[in-house]
């Protein structure tokens, strides 16, 4: 177990270092001179030099990277060009909203996916299976920037049940969470169906049935726990879809999270903020996945053993 | 075509209409002021948008945009990914280690986040969308090509070719790539669906195609403002997008069944 932990940890550190370098390089991809782009054509020479100095763009690139990482380790993500406040405090302020939305969406997607996947698996090849999988395919194919406006049209504008956008209490979270959760639910329900189908063919399921347990009891207490492992991995991986999709969903609903901050910063050409947001979202994704891997190994002894040999 | 049912037909119609639509005598930027936000009727099948432009014409132009972007991005990604993936798996050692790390790093950016950041930094425009999506797109193909090559490179026919002194380039081109092309083709089909959604997403965020050019994503964004008075502005491009993406995904499923490939192909996600 310790060895598994160490190998996962070291590869995670390497990936995080790579992500930091890539995000750092982003500012050098700005076409032309980033300082010109940020200040506009008519800026004073002295202002340009001051910004160049502040961003450290006048130093060699290797040295810039080292400074960047050094600052990162102290929690310093630089300063917003627009509001002159520190990027880390801006992000910290927005992070809870994104986290809240992600967790509720995860819950929503589980509430949709588990019944859908279970019904499909238990009725394999029958009409219910086709309906459930049709719904899931529809969910994969409907992008959140379409689902979001459609939900607003139906529930906010026509029926007037829920607020159009913004963040004000529980009601305002319903539509964004459904929008974000649907895509995940679609993928998740397919996975639940296929793993459950595999498990249902196992001998111990037949034994449980043979000793007279009810079908529902067997599915819930014998089949589902054994089907959970791949589902947990998928949940970790799909959290990325949630975090990435949050950028669009938050923009649709004006949800004051990191995704909206990213897009606002891109519009304002506030590159340090863009870098900070991208960095935070990807690093949280990497860490969640590392955790899922470790938990997976901890739950499933086969992985631990396989790792040791 | 017979194997692929209506999904294949829809795709055929999509490609045909995108190309043939450009030959129609419709000016997509022509403004009819009296018709602003007009709903669909018998003369104008899909109505007019907020500037009084015909929605049908803009839908067809947007259709061509997603066709061009998706095929360009997927072609670039497949070529780059396959070369890198097969080469690194075949070579092994340090090269492979580095390529795997690079793949891991690119996969660390969830969804289209990296594409959003790249498109945002490079500035709007269709060429930058293609660049941003290709930078993100090659990774999936490289990973798949690498995994497939690893499972094939110790097969007898490869060993025989090596024993005969065949050049590395020829082994990869003649003996490995033909065998891994089926899973790659399936992944490419799902890739088309993912890129269509991603392009529309970037354009929705205002990072993609710039006015007055049309994209389904920017049509949805512009239409969302007039949803109560003219819902057709969102519904028309949205439905087109959904039907095309759904058909591509169905085609991918069908291809996988027909070719009987067992891989971990991911669905077009967004």
Short mmCIF file of C-alpha atoms in Angstrom, two decimals, chain A:
data_model
loop_
_atom_site.label_atom_id
_atom_site.label_comp_id
_atom_site.label_asym_id
_atom_site.label_seq_id
_atom_site.Cartn_x
_atom_site.Cartn_y
_atom_site.Cartn_z
CA UNK A 1 0.00 0.00 0.00
CA UNK A 2 2.83 2.37 0.88
CA UNK A 3 4.53 1.65 -2.41
CA UNK A 4 1.32 2.33 -4.32
CA UNK A 5 1.00 5.57 -2.40
CA UNK A 6 4.56 6.63 -3.21
CA UNK A 7 4.42 5.84 -6.95
CA UNK A 8 1.08 7.64 -7.31
CA UNK A 9 2.38 10.57 -5.35
CA UNK A 10 5.58 10.96 -7.35
CA UNK A 11 3.79 10.79 -10.70
CA UNK A 12 1.25 13.30 -9.41
CA UNK A 13 4.04 15.70 -8.46
CA UNK A 14 5.59 15.39 -11.94
CA UNK A 15 2.24 16.04 -13.61
CA UNK A 16 1.56 19.06 -11.39
CA UNK A 17 4.99 20.44 -12.26
CA UNK A 18 4.21 19.96 -15.98
CA UNK A 19 0.83 21.64 -15.60
CA UNK A 20 2.45 24.62 -13.88
CA UNK A 21 5.05 24.97 -16.64
CA UNK A 22 2.40 24.77 -19.36
CA UNK A 23 0.19 27.35 -17.65
CA UNK A 24 3.25 29.56 -17.16
CA UNK A 25 4.02 29.32 -20.88
CA UNK A 26 0.48 30.42 -21.78
CA UNK A 27 1.35 34.09 -21.37
CA UNK A 28 4.17 33.69 -23.90
CA UNK A 29 1.66 32.46 -26.46
CA UNK A 30 -0.06 35.83 -26.56
CA UNK A 31 0.44 36.92 -30.17
CA UNK A 32 2.83 39.83 -30.42
CA UNK A 33 3.93 41.54 -27.25
CA UNK A 34 1.72 40.62 -24.28
CA UNK A 35 2.38 44.04 -22.75
CA UNK A 36 1.06 45.77 -25.89
CA UNK A 37 -2.02 43.57 -25.88
CA UNK A 38 -2.73 44.31 -22.24
CA UNK A 39 -2.13 48.05 -22.32
CA UNK A 40 -3.22 48.85 -25.84
CA UNK A 41 -1.29 50.58 -28.61
CA UNK A 42 -1.28 54.05 -27.11
CA UNK A 43 0.33 53.27 -23.77
CA UNK A 44 3.27 55.33 -22.52
CA UNK A 45 6.72 53.80 -22.81
CA UNK A 46 7.24 54.11 -19.05
CA UNK A 47 3.97 52.27 -18.33
CA UNK A 48 4.97 49.46 -20.64
CA UNK A 49 8.34 49.05 -18.98
CA UNK A 50 6.70 49.13 -15.57
CA UNK A 51 4.27 46.34 -16.53
CA UNK A 52 7.04 44.34 -18.18
CA UNK A 53 9.02 44.63 -14.97
CA UNK A 54 6.01 43.77 -12.81
CA UNK A 55 5.28 40.63 -14.84
CA UNK A 56 8.98 39.80 -15.00
CA UNK A 57 8.78 39.51 -18.78
CA UNK A 58 12.14 41.24 -19.26
CA UNK A 59 14.07 38.39 -17.68
CA UNK A 60 15.20 35.09 -19.26
CA UNK A 61 12.40 32.54 -19.55
CA UNK A 62 14.00 29.93 -17.27
CA UNK A 63 14.42 32.47 -14.53
CA UNK A 64 10.80 33.57 -14.99
CA UNK A 65 9.61 29.98 -14.54
CA UNK A 66 11.65 29.58 -11.36
CA UNK A 67 10.25 32.82 -9.95
CA UNK A 68 6.75 31.74 -10.95
CA UNK A 69 7.05 28.41 -9.14
CA UNK A 70 8.70 30.08 -6.16
CA UNK A 71 5.81 32.51 -5.87
CA UNK A 72 3.30 29.70 -6.32
CA UNK A 73 4.78 27.81 -3.39
CA UNK A 74 4.06 30.86 -1.26
CA UNK A 75 0.49 30.93 -2.56
CA UNK A 76 1.20 33.97 -4.72
CA UNK A 77 -0.47 33.78 -8.13
CA UNK A 78 0.41 37.32 -9.11
CA UNK A 79 -1.76 40.39 -9.36
CA UNK A 80 -4.83 41.05 -11.45
CA UNK A 81 -4.05 43.61 -14.15
CA UNK A 82 -7.56 44.90 -13.96
CA UNK A 83 -8.54 45.19 -10.33
CA UNK A 84 -4.98 45.31 -8.91
CA UNK A 85 -5.92 42.76 -6.23
CA UNK A 86 -4.09 39.51 -5.69
CA UNK A 87 -5.22 36.67 -7.96
CA UNK A 88 -5.22 34.14 -5.13
CA UNK A 89 -7.70 36.15 -3.06
CA UNK A 90 -9.95 36.58 -6.12
CA UNK A 91 -9.90 32.84 -6.72
CA UNK A 92 -10.42 31.94 -3.07
CA UNK A 93 -13.47 34.18 -3.04
CA UNK A 94 -14.96 32.38 -6.05
CA UNK A 95 -13.91 28.82 -5.25
CA UNK A 96 -16.68 27.91 -2.77
CA UNK A 97 -19.38 28.70 -5.35
CA UNK A 98 -17.77 26.40 -7.93
CA UNK A 99 -17.22 23.63 -5.40
CA UNK A 100 -20.82 23.89 -4.20
CA UNK A 101 -22.12 23.69 -7.77
CA UNK A 102 -19.85 20.75 -8.61
CA UNK A 103 -20.92 18.76 -5.55
CA UNK A 104 -24.64 19.37 -6.09
CA UNK A 105 -24.25 18.46 -9.78
CA UNK A 106 -22.49 15.27 -8.78
CA UNK A 107 -25.42 14.46 -6.51
CA UNK A 108 -27.92 15.27 -9.27
CA UNK A 109 -26.09 13.08 -11.74
CA UNK A 110 -26.01 10.16 -9.29
CA UNK A 111 -29.74 10.59 -8.65
CA UNK A 112 -30.37 10.36 -12.40
CA UNK A 113 -27.72 7.81 -13.35
CA UNK A 114 -28.21 5.09 -10.74
CA UNK A 115 -31.93 4.46 -11.36
CA UNK A 116 -31.37 4.74 -15.12
CA UNK A 117 -28.38 2.38 -15.17
CA UNK A 118 -29.98 -0.15 -12.84
CA UNK A 119 -33.27 -0.22 -14.74
CA UNK A 120 -31.38 -0.66 -18.01
CA UNK A 121 -29.21 -3.49 -16.66
CA UNK A 122 -32.13 -5.38 -15.11
CA UNK A 123 -34.14 -5.16 -18.33
CA UNK A 124 -31.30 -5.88 -20.70
CA UNK A 125 -32.39 -5.82 -24.33
CA UNK A 126 -35.97 -4.99 -23.46
CA UNK A 127 -37.87 -1.77 -24.07
CA UNK A 128 -36.85 -0.20 -20.73
CA UNK A 129 -33.19 -0.75 -21.55
CA UNK A 130 -33.58 0.95 -24.90
CA UNK A 131 -35.47 3.88 -23.36
CA UNK A 132 -32.87 4.35 -20.61
CA UNK A 133 -29.94 4.15 -22.99
CA UNK A 134 -31.70 6.43 -25.47
CA UNK A 135 -32.10 9.02 -22.72
CA UNK A 136 -28.43 8.62 -21.87
CA UNK A 137 -27.32 9.06 -25.49
CA UNK A 138 -29.46 12.18 -25.68
CA UNK A 139 -27.74 13.44 -22.54
CA UNK A 140 -24.29 12.95 -24.07
CA UNK A 141 -25.30 14.74 -27.22
CA UNK A 142 -26.91 17.81 -25.70
CA UNK A 143 -24.22 20.37 -24.84
CA UNK A 144 -24.65 22.37 -21.64
CA UNK A 145 -24.72 25.69 -23.48
CA UNK A 146 -27.89 24.45 -25.18
CA UNK A 147 -29.48 22.63 -22.24
CA UNK A 148 -28.94 25.64 -19.98
CA UNK A 149 -30.83 28.19 -22.12
CA UNK A 150 -33.59 25.62 -22.82
CA UNK A 151 -34.08 25.02 -19.08
CA UNK A 152 -34.14 28.78 -18.48
CA UNK A 153 -36.73 29.16 -21.24
CA UNK A 154 -38.94 26.47 -19.75
CA UNK A 155 -38.60 26.87 -15.98
CA UNK A 156 -37.66 30.52 -15.55
CA UNK A 157 -39.25 32.41 -18.41
CA UNK A 158 -42.34 30.36 -19.23
CA UNK A 159 -43.24 28.82 -15.89
CA UNK A 160 -41.50 31.36 -13.67
CA UNK A 161 -40.59 28.73 -11.07
CA UNK A 162 -36.88 29.37 -10.78
CA UNK A 163 -34.54 32.37 -11.10
CA UNK A 164 -32.90 32.96 -14.49
CA UNK A 165 -29.37 33.44 -13.25
CA UNK A 166 -27.14 34.56 -10.42
CA UNK A 167 -26.63 32.98 -7.03
CA UNK A 168 -29.30 33.61 -4.47
CA UNK A 169 -30.22 30.69 -2.31
CA UNK A 170 -31.07 27.13 -3.15
CA UNK A 171 -33.53 27.81 -5.99
CA UNK A 172 -30.87 29.48 -8.10
CA UNK A 173 -28.74 26.36 -7.95
CA UNK A 174 -31.32 23.95 -9.35
CA UNK A 175 -30.97 24.76 -13.05
CA UNK A 176 -27.15 25.04 -13.18
CA UNK A 177 -26.83 21.76 -11.26
CA UNK A 178 -29.21 19.95 -13.62
CA UNK A 179 -27.41 21.40 -16.65
CA UNK A 180 -24.02 20.33 -15.37
CA UNK A 181 -25.20 17.01 -13.95
CA UNK A 182 -26.95 15.75 -17.08
CA UNK A 183 -23.80 15.20 -19.16
CA UNK A 184 -22.22 13.30 -16.30
CA UNK A 185 -25.38 11.29 -15.64
CA UNK A 186 -25.42 10.16 -19.27
CA UNK A 187 -21.92 8.72 -19.16
CA UNK A 188 -22.36 7.38 -15.63
CA UNK A 189 -25.59 5.49 -16.36
CA UNK A 190 -23.94 3.64 -19.28
CA UNK A 191 -21.05 2.67 -17.04
CA UNK A 192 -23.39 1.52 -14.24
CA UNK A 193 -25.36 -0.56 -16.73
CA UNK A 194 -22.31 -2.33 -18.17
CA UNK A 195 -20.54 -3.03 -14.86
CA UNK A 196 -23.77 -4.21 -13.28
CA UNK A 197 -24.35 -6.56 -16.19
CA UNK A 198 -20.92 -8.08 -15.67
CA UNK A 199 -21.47 -8.52 -11.95
CA UNK A 200 -24.95 -10.01 -12.39
CA UNK A 201 -23.41 -12.96 -14.22
CA UNK A 202 -21.21 -13.90 -11.27
CA UNK A 203 -21.71 -17.09 -9.32
CA UNK A 204 -22.33 -15.38 -5.99
CA UNK A 205 -25.33 -13.59 -7.44
CA UNK A 206 -26.82 -16.94 -8.45
CA UNK A 207 -26.04 -18.26 -4.97
CA UNK A 208 -27.73 -15.31 -3.33
CA UNK A 209 -30.78 -15.81 -5.53
CA UNK A 210 -30.75 -19.55 -4.89
CA UNK A 211 -30.81 -19.13 -1.14
CA UNK A 212 -34.06 -17.23 -1.59
CA UNK A 213 -33.11 -13.56 -1.33
CA UNK A 214 -35.36 -11.18 -3.19
CA UNK A 215 -34.14 -9.82 -6.49
CA UNK A 216 -34.07 -6.23 -5.26
CA UNK A 217 -32.08 -7.22 -2.18
CA UNK A 218 -29.54 -9.07 -4.30
CA UNK A 219 -29.11 -6.13 -6.66
CA UNK A 220 -28.73 -3.54 -3.91
CA UNK A 221 -26.62 -5.45 -1.40
CA UNK A 222 -24.74 -7.97 -3.52
CA UNK A 223 -24.38 -6.63 -7.06
CA UNK A 224 -24.07 -2.86 -6.60
CA UNK A 225 -21.22 -2.84 -4.04
CA UNK A 226 -19.18 -5.04 -6.34
CA UNK A 227 -19.95 -2.88 -9.34
CA UNK A 228 -18.87 0.26 -7.46
CA UNK A 229 -15.13 0.08 -8.13
CA UNK A 230 -15.05 1.07 -11.80
CA UNK A 231 -17.81 3.52 -11.06
CA UNK A 232 -15.68 5.28 -8.45
CA UNK A 233 -12.82 5.64 -10.94
CA UNK A 234 -15.18 7.02 -13.53
CA UNK A 235 -16.60 9.48 -11.00
CA UNK A 236 -13.09 10.79 -10.36
CA UNK A 237 -12.36 11.13 -14.06
CA UNK A 238 -15.71 12.66 -14.79
CA UNK A 239 -15.23 15.28 -12.13
CA UNK A 240 -13.03 16.80 -14.82
CA UNK A 241 -16.01 17.03 -17.14
CA UNK A 242 -17.80 18.76 -14.29
CA UNK A 243 -14.99 21.23 -13.64
CA UNK A 244 -14.39 21.89 -17.34
CA UNK A 245 -18.10 22.12 -18.08
CA UNK A 246 -18.48 24.50 -15.16
CA UNK A 247 -16.78 27.20 -17.24
CA UNK A 248 -19.61 27.18 -19.78
CA UNK A 249 -22.43 26.47 -17.32
CA UNK A 250 -21.33 29.24 -14.96
CA UNK A 251 -21.26 31.64 -17.90
CA UNK A 252 -24.78 30.62 -18.98
CA UNK A 253 -26.20 31.16 -15.51
CA UNK A 254 -23.90 34.00 -14.37
CA UNK A 255 -22.88 31.75 -11.49
CA UNK A 256 -20.15 33.58 -9.56
CA UNK A 257 -17.59 30.77 -9.63
CA UNK A 258 -14.12 30.22 -11.03
CA UNK A 259 -15.39 29.31 -14.48
CA UNK A 260 -17.12 32.65 -14.90
CA UNK A 261 -14.04 34.36 -13.48
CA UNK A 262 -11.94 32.65 -16.18
CA UNK A 263 -14.15 33.85 -19.02
CA UNK A 264 -14.43 37.37 -17.58
CA UNK A 265 -10.65 37.49 -17.26
CA UNK A 266 -10.21 36.31 -20.87
CA UNK A 267 -12.56 39.06 -22.06
CA UNK A 268 -10.59 41.65 -20.09
CA UNK A 269 -7.24 40.19 -21.18
CA UNK A 270 -6.36 39.81 -17.53
CA UNK A 271 -3.83 37.04 -18.17
CA UNK A 272 -2.55 36.45 -14.61
CA UNK A 273 -6.15 35.73 -13.53
CA UNK A 274 -6.67 33.35 -16.49
CA UNK A 275 -3.47 31.53 -15.56
CA UNK A 276 -4.47 31.31 -11.91
CA UNK A 277 -7.94 29.92 -12.66
CA UNK A 278 -6.72 27.33 -15.17
CA UNK A 279 -4.00 26.28 -12.77
CA UNK A 280 -6.34 25.87 -9.82
CA UNK A 281 -8.99 23.94 -11.78
CA UNK A 282 -6.48 21.52 -13.29
CA UNK A 283 -4.53 20.96 -10.10
CA UNK A 284 -7.69 20.19 -8.14
CA UNK A 285 -8.60 17.75 -10.91
CA UNK A 286 -5.18 16.06 -10.72
CA UNK A 287 -5.38 15.78 -6.94
CA UNK A 288 -8.92 14.35 -7.00
CA UNK A 289 -7.79 11.73 -9.51
CA UNK A 290 -4.75 10.80 -7.44
CA UNK A 291 -7.05 10.36 -4.46
CA UNK A 292 -9.45 8.20 -6.46
CA UNK A 293 -6.54 6.02 -7.54
CA UNK A 294 -5.35 5.61 -3.97
CA UNK A 295 -8.85 4.92 -2.63
CA UNK A 296 -9.35 2.40 -5.41
CA UNK A 297 -6.17 0.61 -4.37
CA UNK A 298 -7.23 0.75 -0.75
CA UNK A 299 -10.68 -0.73 -1.43
CA UNK A 300 -9.58 -3.36 -3.92
CA UNK A 301 -6.90 -5.70 -2.57
CA UNK A 302 -6.27 -7.06 -6.09
CA UNK A 303 -4.75 -3.72 -7.13
CA UNK A 304 -2.48 -3.59 -4.07
CA UNK A 305 -1.28 -7.13 -4.58
CA UNK A 306 -0.80 -6.62 -8.28
CA UNK A 307 1.28 -3.59 -7.54
CA UNK A 308 3.53 -5.43 -5.15
CA UNK A 309 4.36 -8.35 -7.39
#
